């Protein structure tokens, strides 16, 4: 089973909350305005349970955690059937004062100890349903990052990934026909979520992944790729190249004419030169390569990008364009129909509704994404 190391990223889940964190020794993170140290996650297994104790997440036994989170008897006498008889009477319902809670924190009491005190001093706790009582139990679970968990972490911040839901991402990857032998071109503005998904699918293969960004900078697609902690084996065939230089035959020559610095280069300068050379190598490789898949999911004009890159696709290759609005996809659709040489050109959207299924009650989740954009897909054939 995978182990956490110093410097790795982890996904912390607690109830319906999901947070991506980096494990750094003696460096705190903030969760709900609380300063928390993650030192005890180092050398622990993926999927371990932790509780907050004296500003540290400390590991607890798996059986104990599951007993707290999922009680075997959900029809216990210490729980009410529903919350209809509960009334908000202010401090009368909770006799434990704020000062007493702060004192327990300063004395190093664990989170579970404080919660047990809150429960014992609550006048209405036994009237709450067992599911309401579970919200008082703060047990964290640490996971190795995965594409599914990254989508879950962005659930309450979907604008950062252009409202791309996990079901739409799965549909996009399926329509693009990406595999470990594919040469893939990607233009995206989703924090690197699509790029990370493609890198994971192409791992260990002979294909190439071209990340086309303005000026060839990796910053716009770095977050999700950094969260996944990919090894060199995964990223050796990934090139970030400037999209504005694609098709410019003189771009490499102009770049090579830049005179090297006469002064002695420091480490930062050498790294910058290495990144620049990597971009030039990727640009030369891109001009010699025919793509098997093209994925566009960007905040920029999709039509101009498609017109710029469609000729790099080989026969029987697939293309997918994601957009939050259907209007921009209709423009791409009309362009492809006039151009010819394409089949199965379709516009589709996905629909997802999550349900909470509990004993004697089932209903949709209150907070979920109502729309996740549209997909235009098709295949290149001989015209």
Tab-separated table of C-alpha atoms in Angstrom:
chain	number	residue	atom	x	y	z
A	1	UNK	CA	0.000	0.000	0.000
A	2	UNK	CA	1.229	3.508	-0.841
A	3	UNK	CA	2.892	5.483	1.951
A	4	UNK	CA	2.998	9.242	2.470
A	5	UNK	CA	6.417	10.894	2.342
A	6	UNK	CA	7.588	14.375	3.281
A	7	UNK	CA	6.705	16.696	0.402
A	8	UNK	CA	3.902	14.491	-0.982
A	9	UNK	CA	0.368	15.749	-1.496
A	10	UNK	CA	-2.633	14.205	0.238
A	11	UNK	CA	-6.398	14.552	0.056
A	12	UNK	CA	-8.120	14.938	3.431
A	13	UNK	CA	-11.804	14.002	3.644
A	14	UNK	CA	-14.156	14.635	6.559
A	15	UNK	CA	-17.917	14.267	6.063
A	16	UNK	CA	-18.649	16.078	2.774
A	17	UNK	CA	-15.505	18.220	2.870
A	18	UNK	CA	-12.441	17.483	0.763
A	19	UNK	CA	-9.154	19.391	0.915
A	20	UNK	CA	-5.872	18.943	-0.977
A	21	UNK	CA	-2.804	19.542	1.198
A	22	UNK	CA	0.958	19.141	0.972
A	23	UNK	CA	2.677	17.220	3.751
A	24	UNK	CA	5.645	19.238	5.010
A	25	UNK	CA	7.341	18.543	8.321
A	26	UNK	CA	6.925	21.343	10.896
A	27	UNK	CA	4.844	23.366	8.412
A	28	UNK	CA	1.177	23.909	9.302
A	29	UNK	CA	-1.873	24.077	7.074
A	30	UNK	CA	-5.182	25.799	7.800
A	31	UNK	CA	-8.528	23.979	7.836
A	32	UNK	CA	-11.563	26.051	8.854
A	33	UNK	CA	-9.215	28.707	10.316
A	34	UNK	CA	-7.483	26.065	12.481
A	35	UNK	CA	-3.704	25.681	12.278
A	36	UNK	CA	-2.910	21.976	11.872
A	37	UNK	CA	0.400	20.119	11.533
A	38	UNK	CA	0.628	17.035	9.308
A	39	UNK	CA	3.880	15.554	10.644
A	40	UNK	CA	2.124	12.354	11.776
A	41	UNK	CA	0.963	11.569	8.227
A	42	UNK	CA	4.540	10.845	7.146
A	43	UNK	CA	5.182	7.092	6.651
A	44	UNK	CA	1.477	6.291	7.143
A	45	UNK	CA	-0.602	4.275	4.671
A	46	UNK	CA	-3.037	5.588	2.111
A	47	UNK	CA	-6.584	5.600	3.549
A	48	UNK	CA	-5.541	5.923	7.228
A	49	UNK	CA	-7.814	7.638	9.776
A	50	UNK	CA	-6.749	10.618	11.899
A	51	UNK	CA	-8.186	12.838	14.611
A	52	UNK	CA	-7.171	16.341	15.665
A	53	UNK	CA	-5.208	16.431	18.891
A	54	UNK	CA	-3.163	19.394	20.109
A	55	UNK	CA	-2.958	20.913	16.585
A	56	UNK	CA	-1.709	17.644	15.110
A	57	UNK	CA	-3.545	15.027	13.073
A	58	UNK	CA	-2.873	11.823	15.003
A	59	UNK	CA	-3.581	8.371	13.634
A	60	UNK	CA	-6.344	6.297	15.218
A	61	UNK	CA	-7.226	2.636	14.835
A	62	UNK	CA	-9.230	1.812	11.715
A	63	UNK	CA	-11.810	-0.320	13.552
A	64	UNK	CA	-12.349	2.399	16.163
A	65	UNK	CA	-12.765	5.061	13.459
A	66	UNK	CA	-15.289	2.970	11.502
A	67	UNK	CA	-17.277	2.311	14.670
A	68	UNK	CA	-17.484	6.056	15.342
A	69	UNK	CA	-18.331	6.986	11.759
A	70	UNK	CA	-20.720	4.118	10.958
A	71	UNK	CA	-22.553	2.872	14.057
A	72	UNK	CA	-23.938	-0.645	13.610
A	73	UNK	CA	-27.315	0.196	15.149
A	74	UNK	CA	-28.861	3.223	13.454
A	75	UNK	CA	-32.137	2.824	15.376
A	76	UNK	CA	-30.598	3.317	18.806
A	77	UNK	CA	-32.657	4.639	21.742
A	78	UNK	CA	-30.272	7.591	22.178
A	79	UNK	CA	-31.383	9.145	18.888
A	80	UNK	CA	-34.576	10.769	17.688
A	81	UNK	CA	-36.555	9.800	14.597
A	82	UNK	CA	-36.398	13.317	13.149
A	83	UNK	CA	-35.602	16.906	14.160
A	84	UNK	CA	-39.165	18.263	14.235
A	85	UNK	CA	-39.217	18.840	18.021
A	86	UNK	CA	-35.897	20.711	18.203
A	87	UNK	CA	-36.085	24.404	19.096
A	88	UNK	CA	-33.253	26.923	19.020
A	89	UNK	CA	-33.213	28.325	22.554
A	90	UNK	CA	-29.737	29.847	22.384
A	91	UNK	CA	-27.398	29.121	25.286
A	92	UNK	CA	-30.040	27.033	27.034
A	93	UNK	CA	-29.361	24.167	24.627
A	94	UNK	CA	-25.571	24.250	25.159
A	95	UNK	CA	-24.203	24.962	28.627
A	96	UNK	CA	-20.519	24.595	27.692
A	97	UNK	CA	-19.094	28.119	27.354
A	98	UNK	CA	-16.670	29.364	24.697
A	99	UNK	CA	-14.029	30.175	27.340
A	100	UNK	CA	-14.158	26.587	28.612
A	101	UNK	CA	-13.609	25.255	25.104
A	102	UNK	CA	-10.615	27.559	24.580
A	103	UNK	CA	-9.166	26.432	27.920
A	104	UNK	CA	-9.435	22.762	26.910
A	105	UNK	CA	-7.682	23.586	23.619
A	106	UNK	CA	-4.857	25.365	25.434
A	107	UNK	CA	-4.463	22.340	27.732
A	108	UNK	CA	-3.959	20.110	24.679
A	109	UNK	CA	-7.279	18.238	24.776
A	110	UNK	CA	-8.000	16.164	21.659
A	111	UNK	CA	-10.765	17.110	19.271
A	112	UNK	CA	-12.759	14.032	20.278
A	113	UNK	CA	-12.518	15.018	23.965
A	114	UNK	CA	-13.878	18.482	23.243
A	115	UNK	CA	-16.681	17.038	21.134
A	116	UNK	CA	-17.639	14.576	23.887
A	117	UNK	CA	-17.892	17.517	26.303
A	118	UNK	CA	-20.075	19.416	23.826
A	119	UNK	CA	-22.308	16.364	23.496
A	120	UNK	CA	-22.624	15.803	27.244
A	121	UNK	CA	-23.503	19.475	27.867
A	122	UNK	CA	-26.054	19.595	25.040
A	123	UNK	CA	-29.693	19.482	26.106
A	124	UNK	CA	-30.932	18.420	22.672
A	125	UNK	CA	-28.291	15.950	21.483
A	126	UNK	CA	-30.296	12.809	22.293
A	127	UNK	CA	-33.281	14.192	20.353
A	128	UNK	CA	-31.237	14.572	17.160
A	129	UNK	CA	-31.223	11.823	14.532
A	130	UNK	CA	-28.253	9.478	14.426
A	131	UNK	CA	-27.139	11.156	11.183
A	132	UNK	CA	-27.177	14.593	12.814
A	133	UNK	CA	-25.174	13.164	15.717
A	134	UNK	CA	-22.520	11.896	13.314
A	135	UNK	CA	-21.685	15.477	12.298
A	136	UNK	CA	-20.137	16.014	15.731
A	137	UNK	CA	-17.518	13.340	15.046
A	138	UNK	CA	-14.527	14.896	13.271
A	139	UNK	CA	-12.525	12.001	11.856
A	140	UNK	CA	-10.221	12.803	8.930
A	141	UNK	CA	-9.129	10.291	6.330
A	142	UNK	CA	-5.975	10.806	4.236
A	143	UNK	CA	-5.823	9.571	0.655
A	144	UNK	CA	-3.251	9.573	-2.100
A	145	UNK	CA	-4.487	12.013	-4.783
A	146	UNK	CA	-6.443	10.575	-7.705
A	147	UNK	CA	-8.370	12.183	-10.560
A	148	UNK	CA	-11.683	11.325	-8.880
A	149	UNK	CA	-10.609	12.925	-5.605
A	150	UNK	CA	-9.327	16.032	-7.405
A	151	UNK	CA	-12.747	16.429	-9.051
A	152	UNK	CA	-14.333	15.986	-5.633
A	153	UNK	CA	-12.044	18.611	-4.100
A	154	UNK	CA	-13.101	21.166	-6.736
A	155	UNK	CA	-16.826	20.444	-6.211
A	156	UNK	CA	-17.403	23.672	-4.274
A	157	UNK	CA	-15.047	25.714	-6.475
A	158	UNK	CA	-16.063	24.585	-9.944
A	159	UNK	CA	-15.337	27.892	-11.649
A	160	UNK	CA	-11.618	27.111	-11.367
A	161	UNK	CA	-12.051	24.072	-13.631
A	162	UNK	CA	-14.675	25.676	-15.918
A	163	UNK	CA	-17.498	23.709	-14.208
A	164	UNK	CA	-16.107	20.425	-15.553
A	165	UNK	CA	-17.789	17.668	-13.527
A	166	UNK	CA	-16.257	14.229	-13.104
A	167	UNK	CA	-18.902	12.574	-15.308
A	168	UNK	CA	-18.205	15.073	-18.111
A	169	UNK	CA	-14.450	14.507	-17.699
A	170	UNK	CA	-14.969	10.742	-18.005
A	171	UNK	CA	-17.076	11.278	-21.137
A	172	UNK	CA	-14.408	13.611	-22.587
A	173	UNK	CA	-11.620	11.070	-22.047
A	174	UNK	CA	-13.725	8.285	-23.561
A	175	UNK	CA	-14.569	10.307	-26.688
A	176	UNK	CA	-10.927	11.363	-27.151
A	177	UNK	CA	-9.821	7.699	-27.323
A	178	UNK	CA	-6.615	8.429	-25.380
A	179	UNK	CA	-4.393	5.422	-24.672
A	180	UNK	CA	-0.750	4.760	-23.810
A	181	UNK	CA	0.298	4.795	-27.487
A	182	UNK	CA	-1.492	8.055	-28.408
A	183	UNK	CA	0.052	11.361	-29.443
A	184	UNK	CA	-2.208	13.881	-27.730
A	185	UNK	CA	-2.528	17.651	-28.093
A	186	UNK	CA	-4.206	19.484	-25.183
A	187	UNK	CA	-5.339	23.093	-24.870
A	188	UNK	CA	-7.021	23.567	-21.499
A	189	UNK	CA	-7.819	26.082	-18.763
A	190	UNK	CA	-8.953	23.624	-16.054
A	191	UNK	CA	-6.026	23.883	-13.622
A	192	UNK	CA	-4.338	20.945	-15.383
A	193	UNK	CA	-7.112	18.468	-14.518
A	194	UNK	CA	-7.437	17.210	-18.111
A	195	UNK	CA	-3.659	17.167	-18.592
A	196	UNK	CA	-3.188	15.115	-15.405
A	197	UNK	CA	-5.895	12.672	-16.544
A	198	UNK	CA	-4.204	12.192	-19.924
A	199	UNK	CA	-0.742	11.793	-18.348
A	200	UNK	CA	-2.121	9.063	-16.107
A	201	UNK	CA	-3.689	7.257	-19.086
A	202	UNK	CA	-0.556	7.529	-21.236
A	203	UNK	CA	1.843	6.400	-18.490
A	204	UNK	CA	4.427	3.882	-19.633
A	205	UNK	CA	3.533	4.199	-23.307
A	206	UNK	CA	5.372	5.384	-26.397
A	207	UNK	CA	3.013	8.281	-27.120
A	208	UNK	CA	3.664	12.007	-26.678
A	209	UNK	CA	1.587	14.569	-24.763
A	210	UNK	CA	1.754	18.178	-25.961
A	211	UNK	CA	0.450	20.791	-23.541
A	212	UNK	CA	-0.198	23.883	-25.678
A	213	UNK	CA	-0.306	27.064	-23.566
A	214	UNK	CA	0.297	30.796	-24.127
A	215	UNK	CA	4.083	31.340	-24.231
A	216	UNK	CA	4.571	27.674	-23.350
A	217	UNK	CA	4.226	28.383	-19.635
A	218	UNK	CA	3.250	25.481	-17.393
A	219	UNK	CA	1.745	27.667	-14.634
A	220	UNK	CA	-1.866	27.467	-15.842
A	221	UNK	CA	-1.829	23.655	-15.861
A	222	UNK	CA	0.558	23.076	-12.957
A	223	UNK	CA	-1.824	22.712	-9.950
A	224	UNK	CA	-3.419	19.311	-10.652
A	225	UNK	CA	-0.216	17.868	-12.122
A	226	UNK	CA	1.657	18.920	-8.965
A	227	UNK	CA	-1.069	17.448	-6.734
A	228	UNK	CA	-0.713	14.038	-8.438
A	229	UNK	CA	3.043	13.845	-7.587
A	230	UNK	CA	3.895	12.262	-10.939
A	231	UNK	CA	7.315	10.635	-11.201
A	232	UNK	CA	9.771	11.281	-14.025
A	233	UNK	CA	8.515	8.120	-15.778
A	234	UNK	CA	5.100	9.737	-16.165
A	235	UNK	CA	6.243	13.193	-17.348
A	236	UNK	CA	9.225	12.325	-19.572
A	237	UNK	CA	7.020	12.389	-22.685
A	238	UNK	CA	5.106	15.584	-21.750
A	239	UNK	CA	6.030	18.841	-23.493
A	240	UNK	CA	4.640	22.315	-22.749
A	241	UNK	CA	4.952	24.386	-25.910
A	242	UNK	CA	3.792	27.909	-26.907
A	243	UNK	CA	0.610	27.623	-28.948
A	244	UNK	CA	1.322	30.906	-30.749
A	245	UNK	CA	4.501	29.415	-32.284
A	246	UNK	CA	2.803	26.307	-33.673
A	247	UNK	CA	3.124	26.425	-37.462
A	248	UNK	CA	5.783	29.169	-37.350
A	249	UNK	CA	8.766	27.606	-39.134
A	250	UNK	CA	11.116	30.433	-38.090
A	251	UNK	CA	10.293	30.313	-34.367
A	252	UNK	CA	13.058	27.839	-33.502
A	253	UNK	CA	15.619	29.705	-35.631
A	254	UNK	CA	14.787	33.004	-33.923
A	255	UNK	CA	15.076	31.372	-30.514
A	256	UNK	CA	18.481	29.886	-31.351
A	257	UNK	CA	19.772	33.302	-32.453
A	258	UNK	CA	19.432	34.671	-28.923
A	259	UNK	CA	22.939	35.310	-27.630
A	260	UNK	CA	23.878	33.436	-24.440
A	261	UNK	CA	24.677	35.405	-21.318
A	262	UNK	CA	28.355	36.196	-20.863
A	263	UNK	CA	28.154	36.309	-17.077
A	264	UNK	CA	28.404	33.177	-15.016
A	265	UNK	CA	24.951	31.624	-14.835
A	266	UNK	CA	23.412	30.833	-11.452
A	267	UNK	CA	21.112	27.911	-10.697
A	268	UNK	CA	17.927	29.846	-11.472
A	269	UNK	CA	19.273	30.929	-14.875
A	270	UNK	CA	20.293	27.379	-15.729
A	271	UNK	CA	16.812	26.113	-14.848
A	272	UNK	CA	15.235	28.797	-17.053
A	273	UNK	CA	17.510	27.825	-19.934
A	274	UNK	CA	16.609	24.156	-19.472
A	275	UNK	CA	12.877	24.977	-19.569
A	276	UNK	CA	13.395	27.102	-22.696
A	277	UNK	CA	15.309	24.309	-24.413
A	278	UNK	CA	12.595	21.831	-23.425
A	279	UNK	CA	9.981	24.082	-25.066
A	280	UNK	CA	12.048	24.328	-28.260
A	281	UNK	CA	12.536	20.548	-28.371
A	282	UNK	CA	8.808	20.054	-27.883
A	283	UNK	CA	7.983	22.564	-30.633
A	284	UNK	CA	10.265	20.819	-33.124
A	285	UNK	CA	8.821	17.446	-32.140
A	286	UNK	CA	5.257	18.730	-32.493
A	287	UNK	CA	5.859	19.908	-36.072
A	288	UNK	CA	7.064	16.405	-37.015
A	289	UNK	CA	4.265	14.524	-35.211
A	290	UNK	CA	0.734	13.681	-36.282
A	291	UNK	CA	-1.765	13.742	-33.415
A	292	UNK	CA	-4.092	10.854	-32.583
A	293	UNK	CA	-6.211	12.962	-30.228
A	294	UNK	CA	-6.929	16.653	-29.766
A	295	UNK	CA	-8.615	17.991	-26.619
A	296	UNK	CA	-9.689	21.630	-26.303
A	297	UNK	CA	-11.228	22.932	-23.062
A	298	UNK	CA	-10.197	26.538	-22.756
A	299	UNK	CA	-11.511	29.965	-21.823
A	300	UNK	CA	-10.110	31.311	-25.109
A	301	UNK	CA	-11.816	31.149	-28.523
A	302	UNK	CA	-12.229	27.437	-29.319
A	303	UNK	CA	-12.890	28.021	-33.035
A	304	UNK	CA	-9.592	29.801	-33.753
A	305	UNK	CA	-7.677	27.127	-31.808
A	306	UNK	CA	-9.439	24.345	-33.734
A	307	UNK	CA	-8.673	26.029	-37.076
A	308	UNK	CA	-5.037	26.347	-36.022
A	309	UNK	CA	-4.571	22.704	-34.947
A	310	UNK	CA	-7.000	20.540	-36.941
A	311	UNK	CA	-4.482	19.922	-39.752
A	312	UNK	CA	-2.098	18.253	-37.278
A	313	UNK	CA	-4.581	15.395	-36.753
A	314	UNK	CA	-3.935	12.142	-38.593
A	315	UNK	CA	-6.602	9.973	-40.195
A	316	UNK	CA	-8.880	8.082	-37.760
A	317	UNK	CA	-7.895	10.478	-34.975
A	318	UNK	CA	-10.416	11.852	-32.465
A	319	UNK	CA	-11.082	15.386	-31.303
A	320	UNK	CA	-13.132	16.679	-28.363
A	321	UNK	CA	-13.984	20.294	-27.541
A	322	UNK	CA	-15.491	21.262	-24.188
A	323	UNK	CA	-17.247	24.556	-23.594
A	324	UNK	CA	-19.544	25.984	-20.941
A	325	UNK	CA	-21.786	27.468	-23.651
A	326	UNK	CA	-23.209	25.693	-26.692
A	327	UNK	CA	-22.835	28.726	-28.989
A	328	UNK	CA	-19.064	28.421	-29.380
A	329	UNK	CA	-19.414	24.700	-30.145
A	330	UNK	CA	-21.992	25.407	-32.851
A	331	UNK	CA	-19.450	27.673	-34.571
A	332	UNK	CA	-16.894	24.835	-34.466
A	333	UNK	CA	-19.548	22.412	-35.742
A	334	UNK	CA	-20.328	24.632	-38.758
A	335	UNK	CA	-16.599	25.006	-39.521
A	336	UNK	CA	-16.038	21.239	-39.460
A	337	UNK	CA	-19.041	20.555	-41.685
A	338	UNK	CA	-17.848	23.103	-44.270
A	339	UNK	CA	-14.269	21.812	-44.116
A	340	UNK	CA	-15.239	18.174	-44.610
A	341	UNK	CA	-13.086	15.171	-43.736
A	342	UNK	CA	-14.924	14.463	-40.474
A	343	UNK	CA	-17.539	11.951	-39.325
A	344	UNK	CA	-19.577	11.398	-36.157
A	345	UNK	CA	-19.500	15.125	-35.393
A	346	UNK	CA	-21.901	15.481	-32.457
A	347	UNK	CA	-22.703	17.897	-29.662
A	348	UNK	CA	-23.648	16.276	-26.359
A	349	UNK	CA	-23.984	17.071	-22.687
A	350	UNK	CA	-24.057	14.912	-19.582
A	351	UNK	CA	-26.582	14.960	-16.764
A	352	UNK	CA	-25.865	13.846	-13.227
A	353	UNK	CA	-27.951	13.853	-10.065
A	354	UNK	CA	-26.534	12.550	-6.791
A	355	UNK	CA	-28.817	10.956	-4.239
A	356	UNK	CA	-28.369	10.486	-0.522
A	357	UNK	CA	-29.628	7.016	0.371
A	358	UNK	CA	-30.229	6.442	4.077
A	359	UNK	CA	-32.501	4.236	6.164
A	360	UNK	CA	-36.135	5.167	5.511
A	361	UNK	CA	-35.155	8.274	3.542
A	362	UNK	CA	-33.826	9.005	0.047
A	363	UNK	CA	-33.486	12.416	-1.565
A	364	UNK	CA	-31.164	14.325	-3.919
A	365	UNK	CA	-28.202	16.165	-2.451
A	366	UNK	CA	-29.020	19.768	-1.668
A	367	UNK	CA	-25.804	21.163	-3.190
A	368	UNK	CA	-24.700	19.847	-6.564
A	369	UNK	CA	-23.754	21.160	-9.967
A	370	UNK	CA	-26.745	21.597	-12.246
A	371	UNK	CA	-24.837	21.906	-15.525
A	372	UNK	CA	-21.406	20.869	-16.727
A	373	UNK	CA	-21.094	22.365	-20.198
A	374	UNK	CA	-21.193	20.666	-23.600
A	375	UNK	CA	-18.914	18.416	-25.643
A	376	UNK	CA	-18.304	18.502	-29.413
A	377	UNK	CA	-16.618	15.335	-30.652
A	378	UNK	CA	-15.803	13.666	-33.928
A	379	UNK	CA	-13.299	11.706	-36.010
A	380	UNK	CA	-10.989	12.728	-38.851
A	381	UNK	CA	-11.293	10.828	-42.147
A	382	UNK	CA	-10.045	11.337	-45.677
A	383	UNK	CA	-12.010	14.071	-47.421
